[in-house]
Amino acid sequence: MERPYFPMFIDLTDKKILVAGGGTIALRRIRTLLKFRTDIHVIAPELCEELAQMEQEGKITAERREYRAGDISGAQIVLAAADDHAVNRQIWEECRAAGIIVNVADDKKLCDFYFPSVVMTDDIVIGINCGGEDHRKVKETRIRMEKMINENL
């Protein structure tokens, strides 16, 4: 791992979260966030089917359009998951200038934080991460931990 990341658990209750992108990467990250927060705003020209369903159910809000400079205004956490590297880079630059933490889906070197794989029970939350290096290993570890927890509860 190039640089170690501090594993931090954060209360998202009052955090404004913006996701730029409506595809599968945005979907995976939003699924994780919805375990902790329901007020997530998405900006994307199109939403994948499951995100459109989430919007319909009121789990997320969405604007179906291209990202525009300044859309990060007021956000505390931003996920740049657009299908366009130049747009993600623009979002990163804006977030950097504004002091907003950002996760850039297509360039791990630009990420202020990584998304963990999450294991949850009623009273335990475990985050697993590999610094963006070996997603399969993280998934296998999550599955083993879930199995171990389920066997012991």
PDB file of C-alpha atoms in Angstrom:
ATOM      1  CA  MET A   1       0.000   0.000   0.000  1.00  0.00           C
ATOM      2  CA  GLU A   2       1.480   3.320  -1.084  1.00  0.00           C
ATOM      3  CA  ARG A   3       0.197   5.310   1.897  1.00  0.00           C
ATOM      4  CA  PRO A   4      -1.714   3.993   4.870  1.00  0.00           C
ATOM      5  CA  TYR A   5      -5.227   5.268   5.480  1.00  0.00           C
ATOM      6  CA  PHE A   6      -6.606   5.809   8.961  1.00  0.00           C
ATOM      7  CA  PRO A   7      -9.744   3.685   9.514  1.00  0.00           C
ATOM      8  CA  MET A   8     -12.308   6.166  10.796  1.00  0.00           C
ATOM      9  CA  PHE A   9     -15.949   5.654  11.692  1.00  0.00           C
ATOM     10  CA  ILE A  10     -17.990   8.812  11.180  1.00  0.00           C
ATOM     11  CA  ASP A  11     -21.523   9.904  12.012  1.00  0.00           C
ATOM     12  CA  LEU A  12     -23.143  10.800   8.687  1.00  0.00           C
ATOM     13  CA  THR A  13     -26.382  12.066  10.226  1.00  0.00           C
ATOM     14  CA  ASP A  14     -25.976  15.715   9.244  1.00  0.00           C
ATOM     15  CA  LYS A  15     -23.527  15.303   6.382  1.00  0.00           C
ATOM     16  CA  LYS A  16     -24.538  16.417   2.907  1.00  0.00           C
ATOM     17  CA  ILE A  17     -23.375  13.723   0.475  1.00  0.00           C
ATOM     18  CA  LEU A  18     -23.130  14.282  -3.274  1.00  0.00           C
ATOM     19  CA  VAL A  19     -22.561  11.507  -5.793  1.00  0.00           C
ATOM     20  CA  ALA A  20     -21.645  12.445  -9.358  1.00  0.00           C
ATOM     21  CA  GLY A  21     -22.487   9.448 -11.516  1.00  0.00           C
ATOM     22  CA  GLY A  22     -25.355   7.022 -11.901  1.00  0.00           C
ATOM     23  CA  GLY A  23     -23.702   3.754 -12.898  1.00  0.00           C
ATOM     24  CA  THR A  24     -22.629   0.569 -11.158  1.00  0.00           C
ATOM     25  CA  ILE A  25     -19.801   2.079  -9.098  1.00  0.00           C
ATOM     26  CA  ALA A  26     -22.083   4.848  -7.832  1.00  0.00           C
ATOM     27  CA  LEU A  27     -24.716   2.206  -7.089  1.00  0.00           C
ATOM     28  CA  ARG A  28     -22.342   0.055  -5.007  1.00  0.00           C
ATOM     29  CA  ARG A  29     -21.218   3.045  -2.962  1.00  0.00           C
ATOM     30  CA  ILE A  30     -24.727   4.370  -2.472  1.00  0.00           C
ATOM     31  CA  ARG A  31     -25.899   0.922  -1.304  1.00  0.00           C
ATOM     32  CA  THR A  32     -23.207   1.049   1.384  1.00  0.00           C
ATOM     33  CA  LEU A  33     -24.019   4.648   2.361  1.00  0.00           C
ATOM     34  CA  LEU A  34     -27.728   3.880   2.668  1.00  0.00           C
ATOM     35  CA  LYS A  35     -26.932   1.616   5.611  1.00  0.00           C
ATOM     36  CA  PHE A  36     -25.855   4.772   7.458  1.00  0.00           C
ATOM     37  CA  ARG A  37     -27.563   7.722   5.771  1.00  0.00           C
ATOM     38  CA  THR A  38     -30.621   8.234   3.584  1.00  0.00           C
ATOM     39  CA  ASP A  39     -30.170  11.808   2.347  1.00  0.00           C
ATOM     40  CA  ILE A  40     -27.928  11.252  -0.678  1.00  0.00           C
ATOM     41  CA  HIS A  41     -28.036  13.497  -3.742  1.00  0.00           C
ATOM     42  CA  VAL A  42     -27.011  12.175  -7.152  1.00  0.00           C
ATOM     43  CA  ILE A  43     -26.159  14.146 -10.277  1.00  0.00           C
ATOM     44  CA  ALA A  44     -25.944  12.068 -13.453  1.00  0.00           C
ATOM     45  CA  PRO A  45     -27.298  12.238 -16.990  1.00  0.00           C
ATOM     46  CA  GLU A  46     -28.725   8.735 -16.494  1.00  0.00           C
ATOM     47  CA  LEU A  47     -29.337   6.461 -13.520  1.00  0.00           C
ATOM     48  CA  CYS A  48     -28.949   2.703 -13.642  1.00  0.00           C
ATOM     49  CA  GLU A  49     -32.192   0.838 -13.018  1.00  0.00           C
ATOM     50  CA  GLU A  50     -31.607   0.242  -9.298  1.00  0.00           C
ATOM     51  CA  LEU A  51     -30.687   3.886  -8.623  1.00  0.00           C
ATOM     52  CA  ALA A  52     -33.816   5.015 -10.493  1.00  0.00           C
ATOM     53  CA  GLN A  53     -35.806   2.681  -8.221  1.00  0.00           C
ATOM     54  CA  MET A  54     -34.097   4.163  -5.152  1.00  0.00           C
ATOM     55  CA  GLU A  55     -35.059   7.638  -6.353  1.00  0.00           C
ATOM     56  CA  GLN A  56     -38.650   6.529  -6.882  1.00  0.00           C
ATOM     57  CA  GLU A  57     -38.717   5.100  -3.341  1.00  0.00           C
ATOM     58  CA  GLY A  58     -37.353   8.373  -1.920  1.00  0.00           C
ATOM     59  CA  LYS A  59     -34.065   6.828  -0.763  1.00  0.00           C
ATOM     60  CA  ILE A  60     -32.019   9.255  -2.870  1.00  0.00           C
ATOM     61  CA  THR A  61     -32.645  12.491  -4.738  1.00  0.00           C
ATOM     62  CA  ALA A  62     -31.344  12.913  -8.257  1.00  0.00           C
ATOM     63  CA  GLU A  63     -30.811  15.470 -10.971  1.00  0.00           C
ATOM     64  CA  ARG A  64     -30.553  13.903 -14.410  1.00  0.00           C
ATOM     65  CA  ARG A  65     -27.948  16.114 -16.018  1.00  0.00           C
ATOM     66  CA  GLU A  66     -24.213  16.491 -16.497  1.00  0.00           C
ATOM     67  CA  TYR A  67     -22.111  17.650 -13.552  1.00  0.00           C
ATOM     68  CA  ARG A  68     -21.543  21.435 -13.558  1.00  0.00           C
ATOM     69  CA  ALA A  69     -18.803  23.413 -11.845  1.00  0.00           C
ATOM     70  CA  GLY A  70     -19.969  24.398  -8.371  1.00  0.00           C
ATOM     71  CA  ASP A  71     -22.326  21.450  -7.846  1.00  0.00           C
ATOM     72  CA  ILE A  72     -20.220  20.464  -4.821  1.00  0.00           C
ATOM     73  CA  SER A  73     -21.264  23.633  -3.004  1.00  0.00           C
ATOM     74  CA  GLY A  74     -22.546  22.779   0.477  1.00  0.00           C
ATOM     75  CA  ALA A  75     -21.472  19.130   0.338  1.00  0.00           C
ATOM     76  CA  GLN A  76     -19.229  17.660   3.038  1.00  0.00           C
ATOM     77  CA  ILE A  77     -18.554  14.364   1.258  1.00  0.00           C
ATOM     78  CA  VAL A  78     -18.368  13.910  -2.506  1.00  0.00           C
ATOM     79  CA  LEU A  79     -18.117  10.760  -4.593  1.00  0.00           C
ATOM     80  CA  ALA A  80     -16.807  11.345  -8.110  1.00  0.00           C
ATOM     81  CA  ALA A  81     -18.099   8.293  -9.985  1.00  0.00           C
ATOM     82  CA  ALA A  82     -18.875   9.758 -13.396  1.00  0.00           C
ATOM     83  CA  ASP A  83     -18.102   7.750 -16.512  1.00  0.00           C
ATOM     84  CA  ASP A  84     -15.745  10.546 -17.596  1.00  0.00           C
ATOM     85  CA  HIS A  85     -12.237  10.792 -16.117  1.00  0.00           C
ATOM     86  CA  ALA A  86     -12.023  14.521 -16.925  1.00  0.00           C
ATOM     87  CA  VAL A  87     -15.244  15.195 -14.987  1.00  0.00           C
ATOM     88  CA  ASN A  88     -14.002  13.165 -12.015  1.00  0.00           C
ATOM     89  CA  ARG A  89     -10.718  15.100 -12.100  1.00  0.00           C
ATOM     90  CA  GLN A  90     -12.613  18.424 -12.210  1.00  0.00           C
ATOM     91  CA  ILE A  91     -14.690  17.347  -9.202  1.00  0.00           C
ATOM     92  CA  TRP A  92     -11.498  16.360  -7.341  1.00  0.00           C
ATOM     93  CA  GLU A  93      -9.925  19.761  -8.081  1.00  0.00           C
ATOM     94  CA  GLU A  94     -13.029  21.605  -6.857  1.00  0.00           C
ATOM     95  CA  CYS A  95     -13.201  19.488  -3.698  1.00  0.00           C
ATOM     96  CA  ARG A  96      -9.490  19.971  -3.004  1.00  0.00           C
ATOM     97  CA  ALA A  97      -9.870  23.764  -3.314  1.00  0.00           C
ATOM     98  CA  ALA A  98     -12.991  23.760  -1.107  1.00  0.00           C
ATOM     99  CA  GLY A  99     -11.625  21.401   1.563  1.00  0.00           C
ATOM    100  CA  ILE A 100     -14.289  18.761   0.886  1.00  0.00           C
ATOM    101  CA  ILE A 101     -13.324  15.117   1.253  1.00  0.00           C
ATOM    102  CA  VAL A 102     -13.703  13.200  -1.984  1.00  0.00           C
ATOM    103  CA  ASN A 103     -13.536   9.658  -3.311  1.00  0.00           C
ATOM    104  CA  VAL A 104     -12.607   9.450  -7.008  1.00  0.00           C
ATOM    105  CA  ALA A 105     -13.793   6.159  -8.463  1.00  0.00           C
ATOM    106  CA  ASP A 106     -11.339   5.960 -11.343  1.00  0.00           C
ATOM    107  CA  ASP A 107      -8.143   7.203  -9.654  1.00  0.00           C
ATOM    108  CA  LYS A 108      -7.288   5.872  -6.203  1.00  0.00           C
ATOM    109  CA  LYS A 109      -4.384   8.353  -5.886  1.00  0.00           C
ATOM    110  CA  LEU A 110      -6.936  11.177  -5.751  1.00  0.00           C
ATOM    111  CA  CYS A 111      -9.046   9.605  -2.987  1.00  0.00           C
ATOM    112  CA  ASP A 112      -9.158  11.202   0.452  1.00  0.00           C
ATOM    113  CA  PHE A 113     -10.852   8.001   1.650  1.00  0.00           C
ATOM    114  CA  TYR A 114     -11.608   4.529   0.365  1.00  0.00           C
ATOM    115  CA  PHE A 115     -14.906   2.737   0.568  1.00  0.00           C
ATOM    116  CA  PRO A 116     -14.769  -0.259   2.878  1.00  0.00           C
ATOM    117  CA  SER A 117     -16.569  -3.504   2.490  1.00  0.00           C
ATOM    118  CA  VAL A 118     -18.980  -3.501   5.443  1.00  0.00           C
ATOM    119  CA  VAL A 119     -20.058  -6.253   7.797  1.00  0.00           C
ATOM    120  CA  MET A 120     -22.986  -5.223  10.007  1.00  0.00           C
ATOM    121  CA  THR A 121     -25.025  -6.695  12.808  1.00  0.00           C
ATOM    122  CA  ASP A 122     -27.392  -4.889  15.164  1.00  0.00           C
ATOM    123  CA  ASP A 123     -24.509  -3.707  17.352  1.00  0.00           C
ATOM    124  CA  ILE A 124     -21.324  -4.260  15.331  1.00  0.00           C
ATOM    125  CA  VAL A 125     -19.957  -2.482  12.268  1.00  0.00           C
ATOM    126  CA  ILE A 126     -16.764  -3.764  10.683  1.00  0.00           C
ATOM    127  CA  GLY A 127     -15.082  -2.017   7.762  1.00  0.00           C
ATOM    128  CA  ILE A 128     -12.603  -3.938   5.600  1.00  0.00           C
ATOM    129  CA  ASN A 129     -10.263  -2.299   3.121  1.00  0.00           C
ATOM    130  CA  CYS A 130      -7.114  -3.044   1.171  1.00  0.00           C
ATOM    131  CA  GLY A 131      -6.233   0.436  -0.068  1.00  0.00           C
ATOM    132  CA  GLY A 132      -7.773  -0.257  -3.457  1.00  0.00           C
ATOM    133  CA  GLU A 133      -5.321  -3.077  -4.190  1.00  0.00           C
ATOM    134  CA  ASP A 134      -7.163  -6.415  -4.013  1.00  0.00           C
ATOM    135  CA  HIS A 135     -10.954  -6.141  -4.054  1.00  0.00           C
ATOM    136  CA  ARG A 136     -11.397  -9.924  -4.307  1.00  0.00           C
ATOM    137  CA  LYS A 137      -9.407 -10.438  -1.102  1.00  0.00           C
ATOM    138  CA  VAL A 138     -11.583  -7.873   0.679  1.00  0.00           C
ATOM    139  CA  LYS A 139     -14.774  -9.565  -0.551  1.00  0.00           C
ATOM    140  CA  GLU A 140     -13.515 -12.983   0.553  1.00  0.00           C
ATOM    141  CA  THR A 141     -12.580 -11.579   3.968  1.00  0.00           C
ATOM    142  CA  ARG A 142     -16.019  -9.970   4.335  1.00  0.00           C
ATOM    143  CA  ILE A 143     -17.746 -13.262   3.490  1.00  0.00           C
ATOM    144  CA  ARG A 144     -15.599 -15.173   6.005  1.00  0.00           C
ATOM    145  CA  MET A 145     -16.284 -12.581   8.718  1.00  0.00           C
ATOM    146  CA  GLU A 146     -20.041 -12.641   8.050  1.00  0.00           C
ATOM    147  CA  LYS A 147     -20.009 -16.431   8.279  1.00  0.00           C
ATOM    148  CA  MET A 148     -17.995 -16.359  11.507  1.00  0.00           C
ATOM    149  CA  ILE A 149     -20.286 -13.764  13.096  1.00  0.00           C
ATOM    150  CA  ASN A 150     -23.436 -15.650  12.038  1.00  0.00           C
ATOM    151  CA  GLU A 151     -22.068 -18.914  13.460  1.00  0.00           C
ATOM    152  CA  ASN A 152     -21.252 -17.252  16.784  1.00  0.00           C
ATOM    153  CA  LEU A 153     -24.492 -15.327  17.299  1.00  0.00           C
TER     154      LEU A 153
END
